[in-house]
mmCIF file of N, CA and C and ligand atoms in Angstrom:
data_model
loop_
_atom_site.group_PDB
_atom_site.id
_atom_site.type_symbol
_atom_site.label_atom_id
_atom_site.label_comp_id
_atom_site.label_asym_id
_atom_site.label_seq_id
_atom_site.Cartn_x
_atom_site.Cartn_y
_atom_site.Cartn_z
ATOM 1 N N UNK N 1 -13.599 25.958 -19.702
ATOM 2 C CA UNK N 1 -14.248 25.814 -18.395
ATOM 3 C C UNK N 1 -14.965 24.458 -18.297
ATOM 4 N N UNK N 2 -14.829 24.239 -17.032
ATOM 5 C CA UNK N 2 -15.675 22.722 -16.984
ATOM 6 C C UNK N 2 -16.124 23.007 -15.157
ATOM 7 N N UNK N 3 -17.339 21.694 -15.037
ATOM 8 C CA UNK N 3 -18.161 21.760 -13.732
ATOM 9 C C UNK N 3 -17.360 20.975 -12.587
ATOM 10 N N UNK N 4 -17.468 21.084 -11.734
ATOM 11 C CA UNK N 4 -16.748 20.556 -10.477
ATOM 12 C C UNK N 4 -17.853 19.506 -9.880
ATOM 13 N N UNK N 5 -17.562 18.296 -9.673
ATOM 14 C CA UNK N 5 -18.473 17.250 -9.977
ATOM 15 C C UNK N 5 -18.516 17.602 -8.587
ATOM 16 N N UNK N 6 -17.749 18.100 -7.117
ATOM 17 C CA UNK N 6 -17.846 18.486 -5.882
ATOM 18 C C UNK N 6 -19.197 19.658 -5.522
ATOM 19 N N UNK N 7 -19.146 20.769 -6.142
ATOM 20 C CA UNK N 7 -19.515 21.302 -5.870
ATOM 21 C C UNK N 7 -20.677 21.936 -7.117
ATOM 22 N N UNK N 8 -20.463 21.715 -7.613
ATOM 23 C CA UNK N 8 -20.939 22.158 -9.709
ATOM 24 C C UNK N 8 -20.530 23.465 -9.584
ATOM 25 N N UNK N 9 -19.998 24.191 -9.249
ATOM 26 C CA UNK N 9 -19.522 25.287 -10.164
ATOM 27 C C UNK N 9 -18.640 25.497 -10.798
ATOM 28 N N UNK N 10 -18.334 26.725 -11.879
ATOM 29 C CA UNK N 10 -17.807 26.338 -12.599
ATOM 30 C C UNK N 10 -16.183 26.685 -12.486
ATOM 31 N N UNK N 11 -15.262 25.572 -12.819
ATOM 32 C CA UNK N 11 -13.632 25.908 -12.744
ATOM 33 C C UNK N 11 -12.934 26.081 -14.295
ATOM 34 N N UNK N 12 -11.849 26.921 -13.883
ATOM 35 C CA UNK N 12 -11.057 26.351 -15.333
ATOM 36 C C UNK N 12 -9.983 25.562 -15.204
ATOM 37 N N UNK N 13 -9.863 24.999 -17.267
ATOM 38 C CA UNK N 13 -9.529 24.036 -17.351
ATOM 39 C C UNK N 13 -8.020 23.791 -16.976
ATOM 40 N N UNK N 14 -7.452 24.980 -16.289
ATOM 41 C CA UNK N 14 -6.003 25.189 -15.453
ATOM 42 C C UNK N 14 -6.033 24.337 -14.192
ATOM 43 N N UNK N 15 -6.884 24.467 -14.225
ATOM 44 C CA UNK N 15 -7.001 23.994 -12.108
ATOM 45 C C UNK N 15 -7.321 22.362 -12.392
ATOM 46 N N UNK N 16 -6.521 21.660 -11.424
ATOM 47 C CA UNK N 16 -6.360 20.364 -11.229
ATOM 48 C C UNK N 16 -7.191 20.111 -10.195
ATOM 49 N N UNK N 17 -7.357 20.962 -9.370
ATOM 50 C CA UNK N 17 -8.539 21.044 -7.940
ATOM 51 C C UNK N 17 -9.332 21.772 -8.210
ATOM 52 N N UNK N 18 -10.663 21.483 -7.900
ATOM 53 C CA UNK N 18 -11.328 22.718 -7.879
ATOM 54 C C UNK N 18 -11.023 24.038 -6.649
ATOM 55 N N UNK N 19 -10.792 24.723 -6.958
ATOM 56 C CA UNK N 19 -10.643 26.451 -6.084
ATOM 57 C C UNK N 19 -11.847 26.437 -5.108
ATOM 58 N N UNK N 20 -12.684 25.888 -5.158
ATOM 59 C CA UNK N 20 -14.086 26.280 -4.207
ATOM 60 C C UNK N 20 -14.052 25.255 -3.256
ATOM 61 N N UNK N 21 -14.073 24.136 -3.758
ATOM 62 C CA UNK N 21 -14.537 22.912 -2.582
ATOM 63 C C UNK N 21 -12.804 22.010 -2.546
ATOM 64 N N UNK N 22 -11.703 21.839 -3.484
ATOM 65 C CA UNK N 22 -10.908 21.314 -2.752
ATOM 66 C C UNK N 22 -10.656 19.874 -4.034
ATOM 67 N N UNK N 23 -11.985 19.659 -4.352
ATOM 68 C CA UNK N 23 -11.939 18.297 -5.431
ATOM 69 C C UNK N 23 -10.755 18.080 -6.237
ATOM 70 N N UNK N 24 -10.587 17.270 -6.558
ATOM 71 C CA UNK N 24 -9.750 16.895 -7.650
ATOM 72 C C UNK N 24 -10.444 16.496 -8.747
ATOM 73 N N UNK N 25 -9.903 17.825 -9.675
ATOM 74 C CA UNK N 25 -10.730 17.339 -11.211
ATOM 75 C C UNK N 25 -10.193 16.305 -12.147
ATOM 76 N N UNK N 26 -9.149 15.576 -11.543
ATOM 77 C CA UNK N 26 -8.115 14.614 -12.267
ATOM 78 C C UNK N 26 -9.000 12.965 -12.254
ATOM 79 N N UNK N 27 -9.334 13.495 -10.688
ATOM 80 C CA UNK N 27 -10.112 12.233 -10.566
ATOM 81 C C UNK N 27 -11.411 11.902 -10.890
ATOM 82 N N UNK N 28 -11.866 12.818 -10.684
ATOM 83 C CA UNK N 28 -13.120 13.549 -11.962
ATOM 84 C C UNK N 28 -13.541 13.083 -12.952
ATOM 85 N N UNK N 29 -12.244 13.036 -13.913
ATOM 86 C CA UNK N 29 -11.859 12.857 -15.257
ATOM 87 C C UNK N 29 -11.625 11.499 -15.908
ATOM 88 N N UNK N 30 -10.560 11.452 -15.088
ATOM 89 C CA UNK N 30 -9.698 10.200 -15.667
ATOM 90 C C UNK N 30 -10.408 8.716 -15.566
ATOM 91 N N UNK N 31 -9.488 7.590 -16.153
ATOM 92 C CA UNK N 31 -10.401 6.833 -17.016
ATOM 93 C C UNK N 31 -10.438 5.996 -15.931
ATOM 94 N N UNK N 32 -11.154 4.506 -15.653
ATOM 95 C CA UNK N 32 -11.176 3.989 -14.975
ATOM 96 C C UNK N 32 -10.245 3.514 -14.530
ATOM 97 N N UNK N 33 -8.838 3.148 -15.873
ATOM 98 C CA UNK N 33 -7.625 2.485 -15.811
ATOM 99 C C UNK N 33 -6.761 2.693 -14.875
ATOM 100 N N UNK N 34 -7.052 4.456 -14.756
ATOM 101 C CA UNK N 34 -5.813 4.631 -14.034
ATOM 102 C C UNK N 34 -6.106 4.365 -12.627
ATOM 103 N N UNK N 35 -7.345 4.617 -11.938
ATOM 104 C CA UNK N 35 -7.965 4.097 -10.941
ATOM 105 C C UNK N 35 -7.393 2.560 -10.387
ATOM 106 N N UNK N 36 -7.407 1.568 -11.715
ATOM 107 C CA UNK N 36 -7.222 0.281 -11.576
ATOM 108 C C UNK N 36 -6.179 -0.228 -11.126
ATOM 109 N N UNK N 37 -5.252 0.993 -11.919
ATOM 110 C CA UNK N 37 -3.708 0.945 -11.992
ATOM 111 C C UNK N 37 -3.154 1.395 -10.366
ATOM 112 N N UNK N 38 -3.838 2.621 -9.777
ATOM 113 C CA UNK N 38 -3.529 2.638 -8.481
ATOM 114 C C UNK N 38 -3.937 1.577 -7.620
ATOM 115 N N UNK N 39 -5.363 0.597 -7.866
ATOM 116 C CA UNK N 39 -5.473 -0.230 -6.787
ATOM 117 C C UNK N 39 -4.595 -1.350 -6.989
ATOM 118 N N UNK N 40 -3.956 -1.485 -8.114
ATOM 119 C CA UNK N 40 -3.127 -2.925 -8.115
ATOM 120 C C UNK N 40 -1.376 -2.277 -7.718
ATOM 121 N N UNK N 41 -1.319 -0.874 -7.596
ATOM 122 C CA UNK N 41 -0.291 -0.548 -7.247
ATOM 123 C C UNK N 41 -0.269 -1.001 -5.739
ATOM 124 N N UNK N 42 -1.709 -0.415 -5.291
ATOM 125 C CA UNK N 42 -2.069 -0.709 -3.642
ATOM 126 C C UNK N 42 -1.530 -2.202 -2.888
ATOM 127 N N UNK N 43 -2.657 -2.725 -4.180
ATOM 128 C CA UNK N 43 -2.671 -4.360 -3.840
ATOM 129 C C UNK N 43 -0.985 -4.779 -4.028
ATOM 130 N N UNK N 44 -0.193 -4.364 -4.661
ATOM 131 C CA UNK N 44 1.101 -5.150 -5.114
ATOM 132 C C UNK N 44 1.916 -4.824 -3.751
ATOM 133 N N UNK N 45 1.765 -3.457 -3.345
ATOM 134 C CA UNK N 45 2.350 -2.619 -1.646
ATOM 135 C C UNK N 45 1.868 -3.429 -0.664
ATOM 136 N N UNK N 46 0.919 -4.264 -0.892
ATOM 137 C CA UNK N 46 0.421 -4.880 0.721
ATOM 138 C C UNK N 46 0.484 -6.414 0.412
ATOM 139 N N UNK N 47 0.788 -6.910 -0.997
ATOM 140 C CA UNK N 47 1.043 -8.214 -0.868
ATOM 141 C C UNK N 47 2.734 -8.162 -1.063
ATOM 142 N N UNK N 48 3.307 -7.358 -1.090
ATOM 143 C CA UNK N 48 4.482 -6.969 -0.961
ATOM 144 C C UNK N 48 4.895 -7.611 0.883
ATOM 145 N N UNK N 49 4.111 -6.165 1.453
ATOM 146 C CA UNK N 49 4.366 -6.033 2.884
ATOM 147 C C UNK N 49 4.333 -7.785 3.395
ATOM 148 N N UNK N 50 3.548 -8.341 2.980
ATOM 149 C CA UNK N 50 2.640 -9.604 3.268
ATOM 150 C C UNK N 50 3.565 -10.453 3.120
ATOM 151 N N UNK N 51 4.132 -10.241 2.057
ATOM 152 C CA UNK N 51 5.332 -11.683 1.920
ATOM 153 C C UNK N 51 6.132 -11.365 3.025
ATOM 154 N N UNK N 52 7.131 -10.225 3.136
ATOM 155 C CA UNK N 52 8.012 -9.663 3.884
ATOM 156 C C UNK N 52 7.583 -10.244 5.588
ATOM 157 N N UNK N 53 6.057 -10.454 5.834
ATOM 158 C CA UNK N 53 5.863 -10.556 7.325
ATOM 159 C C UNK N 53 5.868 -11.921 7.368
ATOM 160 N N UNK N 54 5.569 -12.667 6.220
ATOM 161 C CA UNK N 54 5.768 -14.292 6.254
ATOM 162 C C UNK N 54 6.874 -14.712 6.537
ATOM 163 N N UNK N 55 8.151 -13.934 5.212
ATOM 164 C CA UNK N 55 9.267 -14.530 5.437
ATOM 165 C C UNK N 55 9.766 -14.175 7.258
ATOM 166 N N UNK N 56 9.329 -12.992 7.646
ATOM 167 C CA UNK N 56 9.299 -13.283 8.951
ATOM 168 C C UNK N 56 9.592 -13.541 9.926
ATOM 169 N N UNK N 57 8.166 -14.545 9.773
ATOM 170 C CA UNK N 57 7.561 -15.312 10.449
ATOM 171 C C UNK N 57 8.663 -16.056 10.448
ATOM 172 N N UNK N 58 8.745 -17.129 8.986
ATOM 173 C CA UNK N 58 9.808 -18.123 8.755
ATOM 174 C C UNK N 58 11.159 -17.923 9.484
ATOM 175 N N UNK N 59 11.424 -16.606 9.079
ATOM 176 C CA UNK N 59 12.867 -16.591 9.610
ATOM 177 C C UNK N 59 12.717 -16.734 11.719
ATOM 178 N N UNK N 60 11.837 -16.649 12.038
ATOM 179 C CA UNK N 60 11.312 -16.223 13.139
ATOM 180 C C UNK N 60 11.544 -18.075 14.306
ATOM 181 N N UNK N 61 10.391 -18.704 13.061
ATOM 182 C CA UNK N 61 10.648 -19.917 13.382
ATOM 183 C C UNK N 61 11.667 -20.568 13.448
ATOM 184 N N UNK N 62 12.404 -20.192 12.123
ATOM 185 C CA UNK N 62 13.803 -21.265 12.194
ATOM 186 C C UNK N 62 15.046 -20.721 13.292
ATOM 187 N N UNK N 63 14.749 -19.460 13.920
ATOM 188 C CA UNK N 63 15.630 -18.975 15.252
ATOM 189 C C UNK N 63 14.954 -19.539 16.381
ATOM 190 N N UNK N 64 13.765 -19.950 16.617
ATOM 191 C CA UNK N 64 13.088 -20.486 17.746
ATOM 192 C C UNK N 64 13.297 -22.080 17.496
ATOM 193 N N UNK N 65 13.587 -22.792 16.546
ATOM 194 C CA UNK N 65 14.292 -24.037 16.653
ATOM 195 C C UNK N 65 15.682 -24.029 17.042
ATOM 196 N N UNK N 66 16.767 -23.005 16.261
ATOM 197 C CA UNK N 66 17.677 -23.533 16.816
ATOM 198 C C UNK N 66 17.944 -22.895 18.194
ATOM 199 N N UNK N 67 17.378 -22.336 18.335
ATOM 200 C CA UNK N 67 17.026 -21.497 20.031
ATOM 201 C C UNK N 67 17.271 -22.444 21.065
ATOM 202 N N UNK N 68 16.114 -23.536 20.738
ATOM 203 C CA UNK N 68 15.565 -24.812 21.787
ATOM 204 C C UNK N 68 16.770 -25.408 21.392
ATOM 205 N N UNK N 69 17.306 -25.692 20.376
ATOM 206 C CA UNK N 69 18.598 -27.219 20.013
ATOM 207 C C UNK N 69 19.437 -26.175 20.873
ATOM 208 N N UNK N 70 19.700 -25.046 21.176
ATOM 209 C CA UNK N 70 20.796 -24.292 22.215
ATOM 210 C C UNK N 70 20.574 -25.084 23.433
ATOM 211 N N UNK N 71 19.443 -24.842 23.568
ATOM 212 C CA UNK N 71 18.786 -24.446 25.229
ATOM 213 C C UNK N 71 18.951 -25.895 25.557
ATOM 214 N N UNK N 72 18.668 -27.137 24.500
ATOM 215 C CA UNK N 72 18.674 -28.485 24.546
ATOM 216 C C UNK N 72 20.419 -28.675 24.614
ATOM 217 N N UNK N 73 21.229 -28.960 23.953
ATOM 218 C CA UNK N 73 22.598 -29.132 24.225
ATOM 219 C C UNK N 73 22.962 -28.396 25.307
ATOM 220 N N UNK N 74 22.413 -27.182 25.651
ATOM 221 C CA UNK N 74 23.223 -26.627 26.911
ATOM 222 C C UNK N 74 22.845 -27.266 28.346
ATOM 223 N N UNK N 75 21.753 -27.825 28.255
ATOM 224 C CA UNK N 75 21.027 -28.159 29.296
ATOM 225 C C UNK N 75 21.865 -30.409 29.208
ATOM 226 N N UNK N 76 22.285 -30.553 28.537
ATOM 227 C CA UNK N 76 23.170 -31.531 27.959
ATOM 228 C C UNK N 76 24.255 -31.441 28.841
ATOM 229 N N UNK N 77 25.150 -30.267 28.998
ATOM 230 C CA UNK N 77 26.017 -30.160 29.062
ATOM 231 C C UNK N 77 26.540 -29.831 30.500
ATOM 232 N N UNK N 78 24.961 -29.671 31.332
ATOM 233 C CA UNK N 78 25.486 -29.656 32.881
ATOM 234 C C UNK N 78 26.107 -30.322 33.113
HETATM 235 ZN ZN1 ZN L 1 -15.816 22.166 -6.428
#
């Protein structure tokens, strides 16, 4: 048996949640690492996303140049 840092009463050492309030005794528990390990999972998902909206961007720009060199030769070509 161990205390439910949620609520303090007492759970057993079966239950991953506490039964009364909902807590997670994992998180409770566990070491700081793994904590660390999820925020750099976080951080790696959003500098992930981050590149992906740059390249983009980039790709974004280089269709709005040759966009105008269209719009420029066509306007050439009256
Ligand atoms: Zn609890």
């Amino acid at each position: 048996m161990c205390i439910c840092g949620g609520c303090g009463k007492l759970i057993d050492k079966k239950f991953y949640y506490c039964p009364w309030c909902g807590k997670s005794r994992v998180v409770q528990e566990k070491d700081d690492s793994a904590e660390l390990r999820y925020a750099k999972f976080k951080e790696k998902q959003f500098q992930k996303r981050y590149n992906q909206l740059e390249k983009m961007e980039e790709q974004l720009d280089s269709l709005e140049k040759e966009l105008s060199i269209l719009v420029l030769s066509a306007e050439m070509h009256k």
